[in-house]
Every structure is written in C-alpha cells, then in structure tokens.
PDB file of C-alpha atoms in Angstrom:
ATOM      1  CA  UNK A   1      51.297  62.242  68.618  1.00 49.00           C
ATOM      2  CA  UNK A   2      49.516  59.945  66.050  1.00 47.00           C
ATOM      3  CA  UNK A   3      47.573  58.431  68.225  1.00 45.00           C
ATOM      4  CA  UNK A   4      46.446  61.449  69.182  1.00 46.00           C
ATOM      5  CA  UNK A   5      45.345  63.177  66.015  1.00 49.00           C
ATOM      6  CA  UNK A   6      43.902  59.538  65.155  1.00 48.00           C
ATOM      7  CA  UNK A   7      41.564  60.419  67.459  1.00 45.00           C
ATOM      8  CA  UNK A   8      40.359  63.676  66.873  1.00 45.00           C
ATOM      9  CA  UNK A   9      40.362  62.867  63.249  1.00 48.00           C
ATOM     10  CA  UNK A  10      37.790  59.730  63.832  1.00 46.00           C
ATOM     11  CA  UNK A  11      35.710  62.004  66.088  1.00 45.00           C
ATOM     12  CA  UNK A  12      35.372  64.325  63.576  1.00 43.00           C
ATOM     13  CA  UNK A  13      34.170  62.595  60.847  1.00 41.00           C
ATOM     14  CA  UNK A  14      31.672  60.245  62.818  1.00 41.00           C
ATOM     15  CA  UNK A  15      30.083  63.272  64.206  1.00 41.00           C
ATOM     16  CA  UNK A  16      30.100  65.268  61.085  1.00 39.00           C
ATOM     17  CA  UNK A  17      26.340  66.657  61.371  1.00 40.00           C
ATOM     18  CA  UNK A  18      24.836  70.006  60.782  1.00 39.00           C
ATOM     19  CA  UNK A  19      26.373  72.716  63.074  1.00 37.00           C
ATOM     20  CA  UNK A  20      24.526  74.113  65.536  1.00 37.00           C
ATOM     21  CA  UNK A  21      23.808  77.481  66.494  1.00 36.00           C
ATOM     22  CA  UNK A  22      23.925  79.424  69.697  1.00 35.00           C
ATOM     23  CA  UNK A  23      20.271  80.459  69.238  1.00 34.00           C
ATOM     24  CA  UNK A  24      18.630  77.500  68.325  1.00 37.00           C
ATOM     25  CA  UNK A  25      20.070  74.685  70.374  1.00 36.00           C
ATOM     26  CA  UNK A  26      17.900  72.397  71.949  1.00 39.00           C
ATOM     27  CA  UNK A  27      19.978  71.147  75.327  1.00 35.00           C
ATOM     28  CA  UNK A  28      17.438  67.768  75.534  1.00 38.00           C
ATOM     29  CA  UNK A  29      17.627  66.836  71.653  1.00 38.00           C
ATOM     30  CA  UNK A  30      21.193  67.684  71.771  1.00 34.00           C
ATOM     31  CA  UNK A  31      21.904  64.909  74.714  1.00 37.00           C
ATOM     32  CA  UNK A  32      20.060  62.111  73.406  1.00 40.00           C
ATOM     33  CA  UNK A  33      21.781  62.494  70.044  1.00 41.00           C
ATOM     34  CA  UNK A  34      25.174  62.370  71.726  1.00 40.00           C
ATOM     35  CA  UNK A  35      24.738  59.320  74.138  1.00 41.00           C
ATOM     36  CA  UNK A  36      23.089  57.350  71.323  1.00 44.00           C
ATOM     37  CA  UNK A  37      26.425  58.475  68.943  1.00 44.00           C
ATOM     38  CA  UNK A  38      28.944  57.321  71.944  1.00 47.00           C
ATOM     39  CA  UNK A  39      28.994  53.962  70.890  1.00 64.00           C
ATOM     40  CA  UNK A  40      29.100  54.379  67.505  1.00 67.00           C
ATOM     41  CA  UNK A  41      31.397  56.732  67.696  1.00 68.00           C
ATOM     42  CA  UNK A  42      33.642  54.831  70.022  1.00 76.00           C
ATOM     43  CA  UNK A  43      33.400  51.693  67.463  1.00 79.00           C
ATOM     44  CA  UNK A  44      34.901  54.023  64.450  1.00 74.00           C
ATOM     45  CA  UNK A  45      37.787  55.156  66.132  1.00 76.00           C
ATOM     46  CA  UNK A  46      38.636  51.401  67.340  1.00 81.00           C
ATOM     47  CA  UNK A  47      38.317  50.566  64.360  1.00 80.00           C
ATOM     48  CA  UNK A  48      40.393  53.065  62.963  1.00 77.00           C
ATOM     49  CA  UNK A  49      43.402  52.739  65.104  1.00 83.00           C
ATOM     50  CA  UNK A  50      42.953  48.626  63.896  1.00 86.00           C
ATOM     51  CA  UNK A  51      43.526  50.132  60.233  1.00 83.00           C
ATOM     52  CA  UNK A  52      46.613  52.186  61.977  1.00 83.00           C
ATOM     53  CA  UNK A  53      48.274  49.206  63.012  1.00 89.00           C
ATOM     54  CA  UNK A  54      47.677  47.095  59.850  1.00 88.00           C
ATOM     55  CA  UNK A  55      49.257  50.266  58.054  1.00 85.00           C
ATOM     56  CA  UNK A  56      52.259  50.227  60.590  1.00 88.00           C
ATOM     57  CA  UNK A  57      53.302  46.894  59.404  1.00 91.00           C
ATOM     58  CA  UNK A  58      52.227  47.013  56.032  1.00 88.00           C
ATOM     59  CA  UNK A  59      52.922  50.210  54.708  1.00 85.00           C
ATOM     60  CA  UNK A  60      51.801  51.723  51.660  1.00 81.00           C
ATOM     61  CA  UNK A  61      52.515  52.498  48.294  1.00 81.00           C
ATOM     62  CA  UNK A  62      53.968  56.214  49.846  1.00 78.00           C
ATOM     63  CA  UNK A  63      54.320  55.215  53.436  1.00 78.00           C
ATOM     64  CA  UNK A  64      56.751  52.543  54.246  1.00 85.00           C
ATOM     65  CA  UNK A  65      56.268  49.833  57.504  1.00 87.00           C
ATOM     66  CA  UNK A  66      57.022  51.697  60.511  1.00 89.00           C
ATOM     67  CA  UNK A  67      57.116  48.615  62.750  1.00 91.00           C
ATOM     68  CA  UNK A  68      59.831  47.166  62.555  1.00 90.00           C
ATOM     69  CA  UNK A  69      61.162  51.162  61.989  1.00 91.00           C
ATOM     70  CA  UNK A  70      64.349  51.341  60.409  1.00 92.00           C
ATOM     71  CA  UNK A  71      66.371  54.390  60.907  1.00 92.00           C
ATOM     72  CA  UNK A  72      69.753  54.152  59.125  1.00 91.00           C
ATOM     73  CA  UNK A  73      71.813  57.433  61.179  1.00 92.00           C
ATOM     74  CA  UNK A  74      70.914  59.406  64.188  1.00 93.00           C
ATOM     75  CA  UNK A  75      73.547  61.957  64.873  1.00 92.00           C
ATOM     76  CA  UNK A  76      73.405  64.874  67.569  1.00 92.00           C
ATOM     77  CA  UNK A  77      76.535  67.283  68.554  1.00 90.00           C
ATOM     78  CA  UNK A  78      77.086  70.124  70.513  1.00 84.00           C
ATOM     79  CA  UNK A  79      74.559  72.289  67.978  1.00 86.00           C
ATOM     80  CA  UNK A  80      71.410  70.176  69.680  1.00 84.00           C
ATOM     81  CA  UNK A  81      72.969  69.014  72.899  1.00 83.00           C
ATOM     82  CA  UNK A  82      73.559  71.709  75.545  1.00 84.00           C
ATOM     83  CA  UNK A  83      77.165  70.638  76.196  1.00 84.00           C
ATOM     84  CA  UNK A  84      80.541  71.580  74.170  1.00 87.00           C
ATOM     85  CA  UNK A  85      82.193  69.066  71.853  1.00 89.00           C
ATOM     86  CA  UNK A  86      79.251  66.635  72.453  1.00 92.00           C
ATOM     87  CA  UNK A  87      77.736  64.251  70.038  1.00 93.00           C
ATOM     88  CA  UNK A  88      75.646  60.884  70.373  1.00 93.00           C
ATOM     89  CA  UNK A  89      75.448  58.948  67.269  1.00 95.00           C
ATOM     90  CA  UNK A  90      73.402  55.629  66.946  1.00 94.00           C
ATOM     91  CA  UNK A  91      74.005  53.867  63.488  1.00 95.00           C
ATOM     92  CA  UNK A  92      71.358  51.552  61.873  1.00 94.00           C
ATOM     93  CA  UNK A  93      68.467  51.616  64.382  1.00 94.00           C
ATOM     94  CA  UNK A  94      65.421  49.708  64.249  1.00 95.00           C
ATOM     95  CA  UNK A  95      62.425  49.327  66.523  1.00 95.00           C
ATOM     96  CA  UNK A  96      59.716  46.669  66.833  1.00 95.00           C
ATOM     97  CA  UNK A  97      56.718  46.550  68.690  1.00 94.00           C
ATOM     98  CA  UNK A  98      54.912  49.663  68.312  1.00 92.00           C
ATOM     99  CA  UNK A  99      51.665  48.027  66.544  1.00 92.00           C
ATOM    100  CA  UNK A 100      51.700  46.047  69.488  1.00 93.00           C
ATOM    101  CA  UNK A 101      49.375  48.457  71.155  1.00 93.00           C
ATOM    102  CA  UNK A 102      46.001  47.852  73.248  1.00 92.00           C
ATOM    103  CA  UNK A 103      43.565  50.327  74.373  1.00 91.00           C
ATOM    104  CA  UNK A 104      42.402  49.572  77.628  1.00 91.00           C
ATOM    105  CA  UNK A 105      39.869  52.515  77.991  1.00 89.00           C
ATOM    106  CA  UNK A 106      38.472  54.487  75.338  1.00 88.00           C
ATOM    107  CA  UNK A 107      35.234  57.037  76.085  1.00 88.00           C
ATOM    108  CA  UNK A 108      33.537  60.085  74.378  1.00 83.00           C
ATOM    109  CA  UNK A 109      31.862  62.681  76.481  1.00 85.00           C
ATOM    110  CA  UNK A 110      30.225  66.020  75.462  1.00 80.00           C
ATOM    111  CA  UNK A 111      32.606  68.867  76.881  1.00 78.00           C
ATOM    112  CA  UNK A 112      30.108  71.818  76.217  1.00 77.00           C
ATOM    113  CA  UNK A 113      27.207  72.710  74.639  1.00 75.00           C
ATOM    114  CA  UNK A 114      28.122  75.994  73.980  1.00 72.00           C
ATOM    115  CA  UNK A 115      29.634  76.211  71.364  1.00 75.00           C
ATOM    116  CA  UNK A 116      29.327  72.257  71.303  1.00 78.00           C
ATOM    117  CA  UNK A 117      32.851  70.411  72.200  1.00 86.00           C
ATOM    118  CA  UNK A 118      33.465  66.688  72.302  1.00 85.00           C
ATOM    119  CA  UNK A 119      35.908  65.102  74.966  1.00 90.00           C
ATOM    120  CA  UNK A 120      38.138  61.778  74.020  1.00 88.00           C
ATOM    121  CA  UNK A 121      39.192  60.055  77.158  1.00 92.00           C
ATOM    122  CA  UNK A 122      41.891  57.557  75.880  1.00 91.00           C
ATOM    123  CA  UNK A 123      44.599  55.124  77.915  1.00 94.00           C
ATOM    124  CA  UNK A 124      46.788  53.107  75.075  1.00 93.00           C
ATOM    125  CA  UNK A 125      49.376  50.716  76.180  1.00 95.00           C
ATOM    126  CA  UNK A 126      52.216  49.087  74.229  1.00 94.00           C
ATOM    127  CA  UNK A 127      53.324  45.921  76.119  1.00 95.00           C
ATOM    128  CA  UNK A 128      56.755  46.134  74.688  1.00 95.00           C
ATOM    129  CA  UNK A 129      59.457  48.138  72.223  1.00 96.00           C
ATOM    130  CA  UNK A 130      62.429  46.432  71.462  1.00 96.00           C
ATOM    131  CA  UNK A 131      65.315  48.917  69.851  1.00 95.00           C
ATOM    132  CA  UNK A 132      68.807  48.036  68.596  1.00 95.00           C
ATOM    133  CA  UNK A 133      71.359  49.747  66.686  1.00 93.00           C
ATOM    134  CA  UNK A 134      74.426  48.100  64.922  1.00 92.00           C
ATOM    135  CA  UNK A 135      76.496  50.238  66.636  1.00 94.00           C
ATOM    136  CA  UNK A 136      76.555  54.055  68.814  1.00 94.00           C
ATOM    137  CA  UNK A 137      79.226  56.238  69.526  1.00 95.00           C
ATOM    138  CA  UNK A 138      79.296  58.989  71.825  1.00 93.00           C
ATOM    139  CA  UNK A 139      81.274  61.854  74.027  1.00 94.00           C
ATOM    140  CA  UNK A 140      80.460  64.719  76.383  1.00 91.00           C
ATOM    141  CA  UNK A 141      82.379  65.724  78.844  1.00 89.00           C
ATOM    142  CA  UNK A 142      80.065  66.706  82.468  1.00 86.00           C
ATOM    143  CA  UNK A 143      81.284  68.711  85.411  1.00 81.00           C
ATOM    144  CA  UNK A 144      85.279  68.130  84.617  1.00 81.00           C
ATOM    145  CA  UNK A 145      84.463  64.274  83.630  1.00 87.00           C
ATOM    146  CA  UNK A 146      84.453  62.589  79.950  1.00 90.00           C
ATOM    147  CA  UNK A 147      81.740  60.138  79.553  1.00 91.00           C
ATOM    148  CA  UNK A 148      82.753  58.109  76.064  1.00 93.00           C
ATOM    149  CA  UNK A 149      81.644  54.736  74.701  1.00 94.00           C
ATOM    150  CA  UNK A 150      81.526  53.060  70.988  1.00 94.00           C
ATOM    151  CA  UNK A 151      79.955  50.247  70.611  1.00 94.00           C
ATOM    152  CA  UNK A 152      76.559  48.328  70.355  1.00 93.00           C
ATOM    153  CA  UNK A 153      72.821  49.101  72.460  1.00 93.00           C
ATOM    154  CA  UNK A 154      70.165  47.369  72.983  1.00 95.00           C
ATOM    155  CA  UNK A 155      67.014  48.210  74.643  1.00 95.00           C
ATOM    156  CA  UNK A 156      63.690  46.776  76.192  1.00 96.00           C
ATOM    157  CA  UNK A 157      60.762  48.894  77.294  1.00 95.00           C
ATOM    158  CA  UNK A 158      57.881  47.509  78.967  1.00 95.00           C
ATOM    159  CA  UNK A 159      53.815  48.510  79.456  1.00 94.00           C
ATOM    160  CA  UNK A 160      54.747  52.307  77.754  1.00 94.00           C
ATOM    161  CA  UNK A 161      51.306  54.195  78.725  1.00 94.00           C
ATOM    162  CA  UNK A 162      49.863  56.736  76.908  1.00 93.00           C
ATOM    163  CA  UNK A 163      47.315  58.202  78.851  1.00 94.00           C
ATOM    164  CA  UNK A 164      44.955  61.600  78.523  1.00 94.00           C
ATOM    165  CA  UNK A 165      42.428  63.387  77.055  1.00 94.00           C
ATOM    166  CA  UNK A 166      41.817  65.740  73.711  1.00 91.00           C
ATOM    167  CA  UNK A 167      38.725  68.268  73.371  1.00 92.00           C
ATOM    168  CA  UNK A 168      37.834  69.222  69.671  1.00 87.00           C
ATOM    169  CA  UNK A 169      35.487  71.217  67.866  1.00 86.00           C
ATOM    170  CA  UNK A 170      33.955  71.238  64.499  1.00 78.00           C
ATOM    171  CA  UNK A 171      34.040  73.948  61.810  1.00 77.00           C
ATOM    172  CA  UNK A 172      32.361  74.223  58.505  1.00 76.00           C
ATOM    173  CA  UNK A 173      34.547  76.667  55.795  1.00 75.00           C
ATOM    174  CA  UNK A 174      34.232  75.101  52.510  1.00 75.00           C
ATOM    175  CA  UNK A 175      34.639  72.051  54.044  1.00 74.00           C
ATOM    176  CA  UNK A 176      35.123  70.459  57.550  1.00 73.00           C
ATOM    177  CA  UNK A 177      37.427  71.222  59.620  1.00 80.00           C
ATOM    178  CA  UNK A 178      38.587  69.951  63.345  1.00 81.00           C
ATOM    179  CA  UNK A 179      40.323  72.168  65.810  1.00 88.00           C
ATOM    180  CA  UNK A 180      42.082  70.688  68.996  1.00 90.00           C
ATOM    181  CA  UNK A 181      40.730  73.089  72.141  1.00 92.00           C
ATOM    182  CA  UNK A 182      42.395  71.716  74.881  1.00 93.00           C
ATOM    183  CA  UNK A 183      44.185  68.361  75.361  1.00 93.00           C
ATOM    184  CA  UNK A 184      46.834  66.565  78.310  1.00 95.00           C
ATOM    185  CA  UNK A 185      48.544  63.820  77.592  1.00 94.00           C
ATOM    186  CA  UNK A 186      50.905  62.106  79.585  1.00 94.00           C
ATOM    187  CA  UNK A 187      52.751  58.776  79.732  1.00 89.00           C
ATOM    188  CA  UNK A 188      55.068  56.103  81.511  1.00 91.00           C
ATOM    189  CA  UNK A 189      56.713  53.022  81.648  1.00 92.00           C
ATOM    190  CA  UNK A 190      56.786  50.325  83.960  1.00 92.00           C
ATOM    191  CA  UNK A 191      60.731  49.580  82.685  1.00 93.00           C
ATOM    192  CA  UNK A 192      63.630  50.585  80.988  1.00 94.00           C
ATOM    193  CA  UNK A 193      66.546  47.918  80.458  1.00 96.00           C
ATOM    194  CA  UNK A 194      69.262  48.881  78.129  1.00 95.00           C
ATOM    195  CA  UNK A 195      71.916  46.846  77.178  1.00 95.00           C
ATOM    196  CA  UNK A 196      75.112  49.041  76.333  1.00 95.00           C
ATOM    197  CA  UNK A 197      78.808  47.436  75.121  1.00 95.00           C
ATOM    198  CA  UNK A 198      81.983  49.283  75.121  1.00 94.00           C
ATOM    199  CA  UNK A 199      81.036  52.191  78.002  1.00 94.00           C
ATOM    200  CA  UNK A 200      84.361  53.502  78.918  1.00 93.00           C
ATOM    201  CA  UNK A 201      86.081  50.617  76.849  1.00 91.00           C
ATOM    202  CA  UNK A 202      85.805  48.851  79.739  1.00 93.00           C
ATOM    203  CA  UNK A 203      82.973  45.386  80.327  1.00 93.00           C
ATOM    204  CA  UNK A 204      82.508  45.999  83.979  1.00 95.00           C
ATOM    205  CA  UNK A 205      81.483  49.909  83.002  1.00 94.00           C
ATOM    206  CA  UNK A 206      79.646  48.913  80.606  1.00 95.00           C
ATOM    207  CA  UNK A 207      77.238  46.775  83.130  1.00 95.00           C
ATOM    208  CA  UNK A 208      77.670  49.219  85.796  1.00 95.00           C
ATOM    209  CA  UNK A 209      76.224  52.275  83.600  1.00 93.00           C
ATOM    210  CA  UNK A 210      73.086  49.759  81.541  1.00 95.00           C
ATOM    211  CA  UNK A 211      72.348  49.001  85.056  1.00 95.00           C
ATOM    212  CA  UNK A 212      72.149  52.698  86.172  1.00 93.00           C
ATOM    213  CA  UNK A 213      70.179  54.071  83.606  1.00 92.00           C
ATOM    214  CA  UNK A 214      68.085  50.792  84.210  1.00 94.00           C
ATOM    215  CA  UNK A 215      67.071  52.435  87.377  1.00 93.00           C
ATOM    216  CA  UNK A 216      67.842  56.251  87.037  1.00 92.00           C
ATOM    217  CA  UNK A 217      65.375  56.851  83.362  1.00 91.00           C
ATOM    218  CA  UNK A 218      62.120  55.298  85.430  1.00 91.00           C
ATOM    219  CA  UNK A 219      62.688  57.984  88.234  1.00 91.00           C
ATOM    220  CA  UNK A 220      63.599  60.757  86.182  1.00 91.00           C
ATOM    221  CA  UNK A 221      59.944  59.901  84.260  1.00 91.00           C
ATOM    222  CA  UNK A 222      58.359  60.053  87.615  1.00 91.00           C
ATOM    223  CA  UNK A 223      60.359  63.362  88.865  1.00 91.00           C
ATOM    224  CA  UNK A 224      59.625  65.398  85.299  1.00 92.00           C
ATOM    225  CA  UNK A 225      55.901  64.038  85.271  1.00 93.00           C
ATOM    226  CA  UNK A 226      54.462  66.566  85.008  1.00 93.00           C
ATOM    227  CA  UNK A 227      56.763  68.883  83.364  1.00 93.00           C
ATOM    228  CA  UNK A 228      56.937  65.701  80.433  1.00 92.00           C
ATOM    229  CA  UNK A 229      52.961  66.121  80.382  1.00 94.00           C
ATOM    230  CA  UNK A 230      52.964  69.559  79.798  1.00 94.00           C
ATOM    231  CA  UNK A 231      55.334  70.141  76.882  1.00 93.00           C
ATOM    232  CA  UNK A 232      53.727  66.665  75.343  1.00 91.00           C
ATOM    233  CA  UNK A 233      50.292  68.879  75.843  1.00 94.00           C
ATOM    234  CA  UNK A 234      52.130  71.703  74.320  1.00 94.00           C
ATOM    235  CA  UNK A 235      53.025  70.058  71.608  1.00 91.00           C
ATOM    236  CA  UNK A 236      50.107  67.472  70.658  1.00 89.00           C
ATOM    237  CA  UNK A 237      48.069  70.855  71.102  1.00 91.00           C
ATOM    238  CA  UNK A 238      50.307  73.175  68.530  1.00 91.00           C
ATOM    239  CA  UNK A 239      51.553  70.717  65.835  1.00 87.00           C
ATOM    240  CA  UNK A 240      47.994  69.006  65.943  1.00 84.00           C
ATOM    241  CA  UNK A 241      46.372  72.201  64.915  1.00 86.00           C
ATOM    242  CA  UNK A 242      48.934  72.817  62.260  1.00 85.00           C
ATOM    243  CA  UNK A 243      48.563  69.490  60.427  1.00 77.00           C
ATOM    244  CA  UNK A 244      44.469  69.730  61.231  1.00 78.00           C
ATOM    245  CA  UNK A 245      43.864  73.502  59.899  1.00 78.00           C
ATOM    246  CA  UNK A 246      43.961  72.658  56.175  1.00 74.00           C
ATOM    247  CA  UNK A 247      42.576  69.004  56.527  1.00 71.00           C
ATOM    248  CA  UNK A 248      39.128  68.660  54.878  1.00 70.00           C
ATOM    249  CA  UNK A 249      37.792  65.657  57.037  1.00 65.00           C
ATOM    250  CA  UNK A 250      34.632  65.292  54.524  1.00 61.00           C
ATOM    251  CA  UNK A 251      37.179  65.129  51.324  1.00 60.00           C
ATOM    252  CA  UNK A 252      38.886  62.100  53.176  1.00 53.00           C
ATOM    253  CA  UNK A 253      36.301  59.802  53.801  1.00 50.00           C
ATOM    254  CA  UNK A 254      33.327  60.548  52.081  1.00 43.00           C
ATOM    255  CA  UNK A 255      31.243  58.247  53.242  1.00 43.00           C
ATOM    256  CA  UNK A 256      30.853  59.470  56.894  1.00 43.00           C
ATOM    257  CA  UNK A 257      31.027  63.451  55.429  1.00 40.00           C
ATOM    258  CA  UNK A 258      27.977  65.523  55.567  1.00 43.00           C
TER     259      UNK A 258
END
C-alpha cells in the first residue's frame, strides 16, 4: 500500500504543470512533453522510494523505524476470525527486511489524453522478511478437530513481489490534488518457511505442521491469485483515494509545485 501511494504521490508532483483543457489540447505538443518528462519523472520517484527506505530505518522525530518493526501484541478471537472460541495471539513481534527492497522495472506511460491520465508500471521485490515473535498462542477448533499450540514462530519469506500498475489524474481546487483512476496490483513469493515450537505440545507436530504450511501458503497464493489481486486493487484503489483527497501535493514539496 505505501509503495503504492509513493508512487502516485511522486508522479504527481513531477508532473505538476498547467492543466489542460478538452478544447485546447494539442495531441503532438502534448507527446513530446511527456516522453521528454519519462525520465525525469522516473528518476524522482527512484529517488523517492531511496528517501522511503532511509526513513524505514531511521525514523523520524513522529515516525518511528519500521524496519526492524516492532509490534509488542497481536491478538485475534472469534470477533475477527470466522470460527467459535478462536483466537491467535503472537506476543512481541518484530520484522526485518522490508527496506531491503529493489525495483526491477519501473516505467511511466500516458494512459489518455482525454482528460490526460498517467500510467505507473512498477515490479518491487524484497529479497527477504525475517519475522519472530517471543512467543504465540492459539486455538480453533475445525470440522470436529482442535488445532492448539503455545509456543515460539519464526518465519522466512523469500523474493516477495509486488507487481502492477496505478493510473492517476491531476486536479487543481485550491491546490493540487491526485486521484487514483484505476490500479491492479498483485504479488507473490517464491517461499514461505515457518518455524513453529509447541504445535500440539508435541516436537514431531510441531515439524510436521511448519513443514505443511511450508508447502500449503505458496499454493494457496497461487489458487487465490487472482481473487488476492482484486481485493489488494480494491483496496490500494479506496483507501488511496481517502488518504489522497485532502493531500495538497504543491503544499508538500514546494519546490516541484506549480
């Protein structure tokens, strides 16, 4: 999702210029200007997502380092999961590697003319995220079965993708604005290797089950593709516009602002 908005964010103030009117566009003028601004353009957002990753490990003065992230109680029951007398709780979390990102492909295109759209192409890789809690608990109880564990997790994800596209538009109202059009995002993993104590209170279970989900989350990715794309579409698409509709892109950096 950040990723994401990084983008449209950088797009929108590198190609803050006058709007342009349905009756007085100029399709030739209107080309050149673009595929002179596409490397530019390209550059900025680079650039940006460099400052994004600095920021992840630094923090700020109001944002704290999000790699390593540090999440000190994650607790779901039977009010969020869709099973009775459930709960999943995962104490003292932390996760490392998400700075670690590359971009292996990164291209602006013009969309449409009219009214004038620009077209992020993106494919972001992060070569590795390492999470561990101190300690998990958990209990639900599936087709007459009780699946139970307490103890520790650890977890290894290689080559996540996040791969897609996002199509924005500009708006001048006192300011300027960016609007997310149309966007599809989707990603995967190459693999998933968890490392789970105390499964059934039992060693051998334990092995059996980090060994199952080992195999079982990297199909279920591949069976729910596209159902995974959609509602990360969905969502990139509706919580994007939220955050977007009352951010003046000029007021935050003025030097690229009309």
């Amino acid at each position: 999702m950040r990723a994401a908005l990084l983008f449209v964010t950088a797009v929108g103030f590198v190609t803050a210029g006058p709007l342009v009117s349905q009756q007085n566009v100029n399709v030739e003028q209107i080309e050149t200007v673009v595929g002179e601004r596409n490397g530019p353009i390209e550059t900025v957002i680079l650039n940006l997502l460099e400052s994004v990753r600095q920021l992840m490990i630094d923090g700020t003065d109001t944002i704290p380092p999000l790699d390593p992230l540090v999440v000190g109680r994650i607790h779901l029951d039977d009010e969020t999961l869709p099973l009775p007398g459930a709960f999943v709780t995962l104490n003292d979390m932390i996760v490392r590697g998400i700075s670690s990102f590359r971009v292996d492909d990164l291209r602006l295109s013009m969309a449409s003319l009219i009214p004038l759209r620009q077209r992020l192409d993106f494919d972001v890789v992060i070569p590795a995220i390492d999470v561990e809690t101190s300690s998990y608990a958990l209990f639900m109880r599936i087709f007459g079965g009780d699946i139970y564990g307490k103890g520790d997790m650890k977890l290894n994800i290689t080559n996540t993708r996040v791969k897609g596209h996002v199509t924005v538009a500009l708006r001048r109202e006192n300011g300027l604005f960016v609007t997310i059009t149309a966007c599809r995002i989707s990603f995967k993993l190459d693999s998933f290797e968890p490392v789970i104590t105390g499964m059934f209170n039992d060693e051998a279970s334990s092995e059996f089950v980090s060994r199952f989900l080992a195999n079982l989350i990297p199909e279920m990715l591949t069976y729910f593709e596209e159902s995974i794309t959609n509602f990360l579409s969905a969502t990139v698409l509706r919580i994007g516009n939220l955050i977007l509709a009352e951010l003046d892109l000029g007021s935050l950096l003025p030097s690229l602002a009309p």
